[in-house]
CSV table of C-alpha atoms in Angstrom, one decimal:
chain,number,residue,atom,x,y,z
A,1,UNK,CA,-159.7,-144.3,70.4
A,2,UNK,CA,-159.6,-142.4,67.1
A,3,UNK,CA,-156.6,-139.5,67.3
A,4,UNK,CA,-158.0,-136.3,68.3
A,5,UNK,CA,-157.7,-135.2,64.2
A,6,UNK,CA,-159.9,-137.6,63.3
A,7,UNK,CA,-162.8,-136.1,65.4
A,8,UNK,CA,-165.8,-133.9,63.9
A,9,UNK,CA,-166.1,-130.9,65.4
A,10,UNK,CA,-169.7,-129.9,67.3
A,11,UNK,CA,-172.4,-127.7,66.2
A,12,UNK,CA,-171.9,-124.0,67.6
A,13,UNK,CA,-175.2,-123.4,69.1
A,14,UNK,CA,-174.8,-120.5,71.1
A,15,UNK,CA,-173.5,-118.7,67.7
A,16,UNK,CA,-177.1,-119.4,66.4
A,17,UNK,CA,-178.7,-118.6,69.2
A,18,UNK,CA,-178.0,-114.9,69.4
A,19,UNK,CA,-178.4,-113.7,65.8
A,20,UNK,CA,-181.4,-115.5,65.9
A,21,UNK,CA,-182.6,-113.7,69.4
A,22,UNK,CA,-181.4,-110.4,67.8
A,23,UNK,CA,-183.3,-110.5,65.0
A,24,UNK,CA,-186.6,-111.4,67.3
A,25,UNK,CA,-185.7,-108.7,69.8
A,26,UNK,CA,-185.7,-105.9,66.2
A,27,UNK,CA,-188.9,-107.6,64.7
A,28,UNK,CA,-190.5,-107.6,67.9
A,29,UNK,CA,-189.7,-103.9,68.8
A,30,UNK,CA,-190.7,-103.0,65.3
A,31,UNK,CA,-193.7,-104.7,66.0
A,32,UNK,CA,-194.7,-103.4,68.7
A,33,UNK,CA,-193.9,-99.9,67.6
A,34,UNK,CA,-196.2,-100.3,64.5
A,35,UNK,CA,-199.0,-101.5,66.7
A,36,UNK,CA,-198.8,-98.2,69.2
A,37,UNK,CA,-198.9,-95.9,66.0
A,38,UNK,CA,-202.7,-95.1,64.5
A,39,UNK,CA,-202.1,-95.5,61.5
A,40,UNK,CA,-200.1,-98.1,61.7
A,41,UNK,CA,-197.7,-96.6,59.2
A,42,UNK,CA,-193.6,-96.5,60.3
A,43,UNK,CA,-193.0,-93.2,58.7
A,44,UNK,CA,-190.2,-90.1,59.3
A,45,UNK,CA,-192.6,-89.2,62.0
A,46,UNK,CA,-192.1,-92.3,63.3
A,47,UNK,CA,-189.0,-91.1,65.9
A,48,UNK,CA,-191.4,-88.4,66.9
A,49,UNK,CA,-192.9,-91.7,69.0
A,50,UNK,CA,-190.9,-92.3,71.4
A,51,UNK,CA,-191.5,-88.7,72.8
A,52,UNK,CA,-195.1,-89.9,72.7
A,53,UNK,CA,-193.9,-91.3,76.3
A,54,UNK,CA,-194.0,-87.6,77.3
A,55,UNK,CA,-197.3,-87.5,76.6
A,56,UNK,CA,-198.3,-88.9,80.0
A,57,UNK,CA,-196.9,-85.4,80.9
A,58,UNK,CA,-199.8,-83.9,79.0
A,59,UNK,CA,-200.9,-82.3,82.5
A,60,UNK,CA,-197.8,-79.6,81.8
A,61,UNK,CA,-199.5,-78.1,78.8
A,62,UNK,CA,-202.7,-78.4,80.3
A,63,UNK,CA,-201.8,-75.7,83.2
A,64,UNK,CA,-201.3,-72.8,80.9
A,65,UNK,CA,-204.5,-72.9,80.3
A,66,UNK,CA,-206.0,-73.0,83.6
A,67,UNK,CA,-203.8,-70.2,85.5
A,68,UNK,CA,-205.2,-67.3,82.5
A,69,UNK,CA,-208.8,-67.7,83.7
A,70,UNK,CA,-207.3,-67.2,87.9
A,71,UNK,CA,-205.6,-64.3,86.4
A,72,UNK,CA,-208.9,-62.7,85.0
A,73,UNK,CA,-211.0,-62.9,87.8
A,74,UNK,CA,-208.4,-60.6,89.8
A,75,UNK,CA,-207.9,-58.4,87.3
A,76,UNK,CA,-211.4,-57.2,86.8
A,77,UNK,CA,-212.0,-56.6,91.0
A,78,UNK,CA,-209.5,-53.5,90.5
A,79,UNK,CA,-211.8,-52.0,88.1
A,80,UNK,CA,-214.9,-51.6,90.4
A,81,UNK,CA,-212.9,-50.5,93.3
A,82,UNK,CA,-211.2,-47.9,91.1
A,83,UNK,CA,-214.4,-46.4,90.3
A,84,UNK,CA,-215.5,-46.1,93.6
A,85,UNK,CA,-213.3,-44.3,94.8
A,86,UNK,CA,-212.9,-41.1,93.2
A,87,UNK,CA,-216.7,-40.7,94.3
A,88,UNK,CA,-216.0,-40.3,97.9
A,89,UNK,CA,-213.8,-37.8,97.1
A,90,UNK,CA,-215.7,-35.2,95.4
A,91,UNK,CA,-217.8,-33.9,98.9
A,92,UNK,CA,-220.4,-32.1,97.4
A,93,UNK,CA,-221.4,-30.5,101.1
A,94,UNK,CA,-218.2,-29.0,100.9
A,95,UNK,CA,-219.3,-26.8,97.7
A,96,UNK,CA,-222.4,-25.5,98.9
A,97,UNK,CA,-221.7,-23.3,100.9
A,98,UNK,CA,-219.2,-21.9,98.5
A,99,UNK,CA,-221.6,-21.4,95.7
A,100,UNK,CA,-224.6,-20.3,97.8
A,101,UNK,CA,-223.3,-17.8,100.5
A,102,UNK,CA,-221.6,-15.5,98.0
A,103,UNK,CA,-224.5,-15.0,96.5
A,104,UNK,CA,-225.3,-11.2,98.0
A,105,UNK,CA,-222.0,-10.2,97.3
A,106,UNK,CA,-222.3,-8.0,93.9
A,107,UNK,CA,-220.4,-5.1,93.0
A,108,UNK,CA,-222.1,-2.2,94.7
A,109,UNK,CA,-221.6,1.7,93.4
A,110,UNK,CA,-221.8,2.5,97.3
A,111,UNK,CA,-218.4,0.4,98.2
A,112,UNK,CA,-216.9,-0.5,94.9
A,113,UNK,CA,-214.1,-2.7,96.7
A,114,UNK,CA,-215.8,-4.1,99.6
A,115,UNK,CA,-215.6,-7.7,100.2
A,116,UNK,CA,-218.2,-10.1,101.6
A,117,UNK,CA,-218.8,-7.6,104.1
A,118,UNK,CA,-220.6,-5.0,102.7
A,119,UNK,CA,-223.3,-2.1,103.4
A,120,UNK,CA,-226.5,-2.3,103.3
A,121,UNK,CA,-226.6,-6.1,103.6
A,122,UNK,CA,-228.0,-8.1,106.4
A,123,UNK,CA,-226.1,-11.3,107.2
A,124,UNK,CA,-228.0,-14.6,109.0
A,125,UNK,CA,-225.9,-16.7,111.4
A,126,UNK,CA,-225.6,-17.8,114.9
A,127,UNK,CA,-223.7,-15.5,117.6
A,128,UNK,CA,-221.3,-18.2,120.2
A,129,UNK,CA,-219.2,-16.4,122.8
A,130,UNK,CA,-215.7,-17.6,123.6
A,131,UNK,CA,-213.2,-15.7,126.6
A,132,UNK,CA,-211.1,-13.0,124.5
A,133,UNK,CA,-208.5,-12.9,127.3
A,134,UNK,CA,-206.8,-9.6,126.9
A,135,UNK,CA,-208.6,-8.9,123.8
A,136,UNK,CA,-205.7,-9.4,121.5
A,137,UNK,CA,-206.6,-11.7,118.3
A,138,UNK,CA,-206.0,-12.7,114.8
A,139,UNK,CA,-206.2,-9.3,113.6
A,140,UNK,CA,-202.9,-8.0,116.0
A,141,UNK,CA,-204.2,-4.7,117.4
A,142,UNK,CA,-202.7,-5.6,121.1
A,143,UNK,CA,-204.6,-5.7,124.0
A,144,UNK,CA,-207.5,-4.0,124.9
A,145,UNK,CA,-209.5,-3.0,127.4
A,146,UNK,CA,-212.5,-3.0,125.0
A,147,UNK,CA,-215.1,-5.6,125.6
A,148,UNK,CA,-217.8,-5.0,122.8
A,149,UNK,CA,-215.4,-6.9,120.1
A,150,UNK,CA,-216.5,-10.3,118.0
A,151,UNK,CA,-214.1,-13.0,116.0
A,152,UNK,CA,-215.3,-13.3,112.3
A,153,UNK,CA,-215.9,-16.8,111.0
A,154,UNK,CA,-213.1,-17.9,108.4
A,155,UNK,CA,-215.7,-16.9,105.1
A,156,UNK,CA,-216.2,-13.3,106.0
A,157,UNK,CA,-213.1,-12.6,108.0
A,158,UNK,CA,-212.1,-13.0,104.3
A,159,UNK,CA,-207.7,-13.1,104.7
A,160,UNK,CA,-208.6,-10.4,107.1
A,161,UNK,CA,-210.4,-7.6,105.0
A,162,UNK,CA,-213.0,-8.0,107.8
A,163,UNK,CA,-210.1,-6.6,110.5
A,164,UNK,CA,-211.5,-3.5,112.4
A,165,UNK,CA,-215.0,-3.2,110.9
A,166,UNK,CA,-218.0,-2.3,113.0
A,167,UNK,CA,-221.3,-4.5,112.7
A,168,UNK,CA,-224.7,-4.1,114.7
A,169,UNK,CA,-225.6,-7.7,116.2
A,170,UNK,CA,-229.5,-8.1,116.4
A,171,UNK,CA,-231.0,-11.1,118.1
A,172,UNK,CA,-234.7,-12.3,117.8
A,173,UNK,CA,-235.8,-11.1,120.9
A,174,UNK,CA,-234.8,-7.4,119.0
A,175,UNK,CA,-231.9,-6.8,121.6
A,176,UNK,CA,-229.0,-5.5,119.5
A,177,UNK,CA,-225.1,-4.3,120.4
A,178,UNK,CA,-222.6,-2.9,118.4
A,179,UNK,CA,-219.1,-4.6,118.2
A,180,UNK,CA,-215.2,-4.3,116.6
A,181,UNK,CA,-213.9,-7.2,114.8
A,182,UNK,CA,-210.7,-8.0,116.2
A,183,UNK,CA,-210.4,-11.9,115.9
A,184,UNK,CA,-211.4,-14.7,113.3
A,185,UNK,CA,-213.4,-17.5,114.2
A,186,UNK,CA,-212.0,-20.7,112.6
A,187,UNK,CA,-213.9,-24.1,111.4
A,188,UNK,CA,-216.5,-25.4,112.6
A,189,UNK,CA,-217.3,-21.4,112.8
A,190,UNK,CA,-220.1,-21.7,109.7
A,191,UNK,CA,-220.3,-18.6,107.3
A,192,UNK,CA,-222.2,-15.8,108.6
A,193,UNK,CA,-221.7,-16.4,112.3
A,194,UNK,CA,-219.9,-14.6,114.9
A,195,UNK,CA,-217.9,-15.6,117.7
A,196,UNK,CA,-219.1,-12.6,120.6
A,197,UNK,CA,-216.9,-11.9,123.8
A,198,UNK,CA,-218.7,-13.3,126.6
A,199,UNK,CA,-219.7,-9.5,127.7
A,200,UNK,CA,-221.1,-8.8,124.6
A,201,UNK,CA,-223.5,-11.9,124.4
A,202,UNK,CA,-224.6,-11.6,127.4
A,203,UNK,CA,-226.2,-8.0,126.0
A,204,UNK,CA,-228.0,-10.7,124.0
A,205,UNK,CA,-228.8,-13.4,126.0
A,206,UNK,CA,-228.3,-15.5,128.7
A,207,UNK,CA,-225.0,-17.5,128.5
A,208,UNK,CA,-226.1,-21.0,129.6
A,209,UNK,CA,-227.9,-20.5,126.3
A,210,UNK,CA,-224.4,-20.9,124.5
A,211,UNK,CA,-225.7,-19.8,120.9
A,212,UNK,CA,-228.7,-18.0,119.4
A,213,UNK,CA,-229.9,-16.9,115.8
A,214,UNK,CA,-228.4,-13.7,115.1
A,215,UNK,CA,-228.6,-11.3,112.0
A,216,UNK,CA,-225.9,-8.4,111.4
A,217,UNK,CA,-224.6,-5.8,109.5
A,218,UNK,CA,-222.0,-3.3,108.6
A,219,UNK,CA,-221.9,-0.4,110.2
A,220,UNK,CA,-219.5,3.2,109.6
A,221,UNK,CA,-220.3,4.6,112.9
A,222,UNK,CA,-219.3,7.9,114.7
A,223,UNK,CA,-216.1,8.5,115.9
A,224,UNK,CA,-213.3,11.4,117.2
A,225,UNK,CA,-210.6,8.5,117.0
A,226,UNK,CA,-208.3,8.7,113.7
A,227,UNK,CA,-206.3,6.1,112.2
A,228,UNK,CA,-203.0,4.9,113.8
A,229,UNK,CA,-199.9,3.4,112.0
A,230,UNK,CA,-197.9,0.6,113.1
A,231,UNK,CA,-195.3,-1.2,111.6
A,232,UNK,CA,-194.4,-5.1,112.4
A,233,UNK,CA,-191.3,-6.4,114.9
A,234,UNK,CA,-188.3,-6.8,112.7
A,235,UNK,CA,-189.6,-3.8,110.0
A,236,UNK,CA,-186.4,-1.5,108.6
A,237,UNK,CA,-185.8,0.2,105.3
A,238,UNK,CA,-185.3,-3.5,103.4
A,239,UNK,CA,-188.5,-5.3,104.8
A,240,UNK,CA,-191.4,-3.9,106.4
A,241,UNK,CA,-195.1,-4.8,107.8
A,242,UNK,CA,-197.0,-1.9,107.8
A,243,UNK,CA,-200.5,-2.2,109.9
A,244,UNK,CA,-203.8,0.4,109.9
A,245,UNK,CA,-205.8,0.7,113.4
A,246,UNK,CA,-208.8,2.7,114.2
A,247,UNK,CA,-210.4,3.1,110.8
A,248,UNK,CA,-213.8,3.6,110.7
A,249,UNK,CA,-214.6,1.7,107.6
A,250,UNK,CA,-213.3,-1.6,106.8
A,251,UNK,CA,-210.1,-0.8,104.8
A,252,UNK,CA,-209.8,-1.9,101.0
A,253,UNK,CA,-206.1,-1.3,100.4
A,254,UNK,CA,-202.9,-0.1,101.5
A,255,UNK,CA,-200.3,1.2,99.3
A,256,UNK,CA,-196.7,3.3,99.7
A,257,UNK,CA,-194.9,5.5,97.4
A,258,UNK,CA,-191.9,3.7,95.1
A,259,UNK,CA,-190.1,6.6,93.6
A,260,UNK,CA,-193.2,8.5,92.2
A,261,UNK,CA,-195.7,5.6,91.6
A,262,UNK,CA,-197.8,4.3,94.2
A,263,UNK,CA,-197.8,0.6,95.1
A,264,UNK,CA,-199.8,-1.5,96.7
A,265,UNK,CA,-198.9,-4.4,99.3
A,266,UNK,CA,-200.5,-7.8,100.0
A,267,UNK,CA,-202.5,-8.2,103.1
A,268,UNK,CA,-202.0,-11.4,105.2
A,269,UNK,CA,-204.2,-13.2,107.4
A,270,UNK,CA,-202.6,-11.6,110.4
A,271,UNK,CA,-203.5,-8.3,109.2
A,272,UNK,CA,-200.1,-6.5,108.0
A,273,UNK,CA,-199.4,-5.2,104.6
A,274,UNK,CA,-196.1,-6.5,103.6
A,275,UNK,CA,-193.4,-5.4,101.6
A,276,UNK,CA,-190.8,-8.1,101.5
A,277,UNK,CA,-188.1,-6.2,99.5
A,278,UNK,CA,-188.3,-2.9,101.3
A,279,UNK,CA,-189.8,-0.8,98.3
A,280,UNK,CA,-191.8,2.2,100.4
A,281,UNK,CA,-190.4,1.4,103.8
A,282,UNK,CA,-190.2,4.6,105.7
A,283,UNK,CA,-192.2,6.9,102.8
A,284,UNK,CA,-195.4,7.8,102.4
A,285,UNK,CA,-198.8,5.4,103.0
A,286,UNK,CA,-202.0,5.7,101.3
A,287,UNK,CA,-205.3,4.2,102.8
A,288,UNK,CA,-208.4,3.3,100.5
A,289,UNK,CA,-211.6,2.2,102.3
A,290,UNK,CA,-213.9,-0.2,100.6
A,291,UNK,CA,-216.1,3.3,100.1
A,292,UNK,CA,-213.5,4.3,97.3
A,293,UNK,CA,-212.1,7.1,100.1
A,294,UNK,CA,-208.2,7.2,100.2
A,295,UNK,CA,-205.8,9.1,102.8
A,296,UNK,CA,-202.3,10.0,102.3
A,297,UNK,CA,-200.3,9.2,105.6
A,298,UNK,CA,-196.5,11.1,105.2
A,299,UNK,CA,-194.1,11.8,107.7
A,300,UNK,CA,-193.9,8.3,109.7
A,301,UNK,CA,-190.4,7.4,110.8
A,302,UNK,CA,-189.9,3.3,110.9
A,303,UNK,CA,-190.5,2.3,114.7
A,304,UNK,CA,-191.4,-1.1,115.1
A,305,UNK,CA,-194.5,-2.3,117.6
A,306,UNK,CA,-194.7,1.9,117.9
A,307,UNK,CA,-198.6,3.1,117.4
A,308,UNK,CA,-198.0,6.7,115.5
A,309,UNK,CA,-201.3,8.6,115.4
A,310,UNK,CA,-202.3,10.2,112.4
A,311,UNK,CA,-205.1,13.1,112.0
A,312,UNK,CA,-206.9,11.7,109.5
A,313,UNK,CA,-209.7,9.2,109.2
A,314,UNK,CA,-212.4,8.1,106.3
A,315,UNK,CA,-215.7,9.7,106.0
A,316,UNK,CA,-219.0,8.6,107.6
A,317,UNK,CA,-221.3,6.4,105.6
């Protein structure tokens, strides 16, 4: 047996093997890289490649440009809807009457500040009755024992100017009756109708009928009465109502002296001329009718719910 120093040492395979299988693995990968480029070119953009994997994920861009279209389609539904609606809300019923009943209401030399109410004008309407109870209403002149008394509708009672006049009611059948307007007659009340007490219609016609075609106008009828002040619950020399009752005419304005100028107050619906600071309280009261006519009321102490005759009243018409 030759001494182990004599021997010739083996081949290293394995130390072959693996460069070798390196160098396979890199030409192979190169390869195969080169064959999944188009051109076939291994350029810079070469690394951009192996992103390329992502572009199995080429769904995610895709979806951008599907949800713009779903947000369209909503969008435009809006725009019909929005111009439907303002339609509804112009009502054009709702105008007509306003433009086409006060038409007969022009400035007349015979009552320069009359309202819708007027002389010499004959209104068209329906008459209704309704139970006046003690025949207190809108217009606060208290109870009364007086029967022949209507409720304006809304229109004519006109914020109350209507108050106190006197109109002859006239049915078809030519009956006719004379009543006070002491009450207003709310909506569905149309304009030109009045709202009778049940004594009064049935001058007219027979209840179970419930309404009838009526025509009416103003009237400045004969009286003895004269007018009567009253001032409101709660009035004193720093705020004060101040009320007119028995006039024959319907009554344009009421005014009291400030100092030595006249001025005039605003009339509510409830019929009282008020003077929310106090300015007149106590003094003097001037009346105007819607004839032009005024009357100078002096001498009226403050006494609330108190009704302190006067001896004036306006002028037959």
């Amino acid at each position: 047996m030759a001494s182990p120093s004599h021997r010739r040492p083996r081949p290293n395979w394995r130390a072959a093997i693996v460069p070798a299988a390196v160098v396979a693995a890199v030409a192979l990968t190169a390869a195969l890289l080169m064959a999944l480029r188009p051109d076939g070119k291994p350029t810079a953009g070469h690394t951009s490649t192996r992103p390329a994997a992502g572009a199995k994920s080429s769904p995610t861009p895709k979806p951008p440009t599907s949800p713009p279209p779903q947000k369209q389609k909503p969008s435009t539904k809006p725009t019909p809807t929005a111009t439907r609606t303002p339609q509804p809300r112009t009502p054009a019923a709702k105008t007509r009457p306003s433009t086409t009943r006060p038409a007969p209401q022009p400035a007349s030399a015979e009552a320069p500040l009359a309202g819708r109410i007027r002389p010499n004008t004959t209104h068209e309407g329906v008459a209704t009755f309704y139970d006046t109870g003690n025949g207190d209403g809108a217009c606060l002149y208290g109870p009364t024992d007086d029967v022949m008394t209507a409720a304006m509708n809304t229109t004519d009672y006109e914020t109350s100017k209507a108050c106190g006049a006197y109109v002859e009611v006239r049915a078809a059948s030519g009956a006719s009756i004379t009543v006070r307007i002491t009450n207003e007659c709310p909506s569905p009340c149309a304009p030109g109708q009045l709202d009778l007490s049940a004594q009064a219609f049935a001058k007219l016609a027979t209840p179970s009928t419930g309404q009838i075609p009526i025509t009416w106008t103003l009237l400045s009828p004969t009286t003895s009465d004269k007018i009567a002040i009253r001032y409101k619950t709660g009035s004193s020399p720093y705020w004060c109502g101040i009320q007119a009752v028995g006039h024959r005419n319907p009554l344009a304005r009421l005014e009291v002296r400030d100092g030595t100028t006249w001025r005039q107050l605003p009339r509510t619906e409830y019929n009282y001329f008020l003077s929310e600071q106090g300015s007149g309280c106590g003094g003097d009261i001037r009346l105007t009718d819607i004839y032009g006519e005024t009357l100078t009321v002096g001498g009226l102490a403050i006494r609330p719910d108190a009704l302190q005759r006067t001896a004036v009243q306006f002028a037959a018409h």
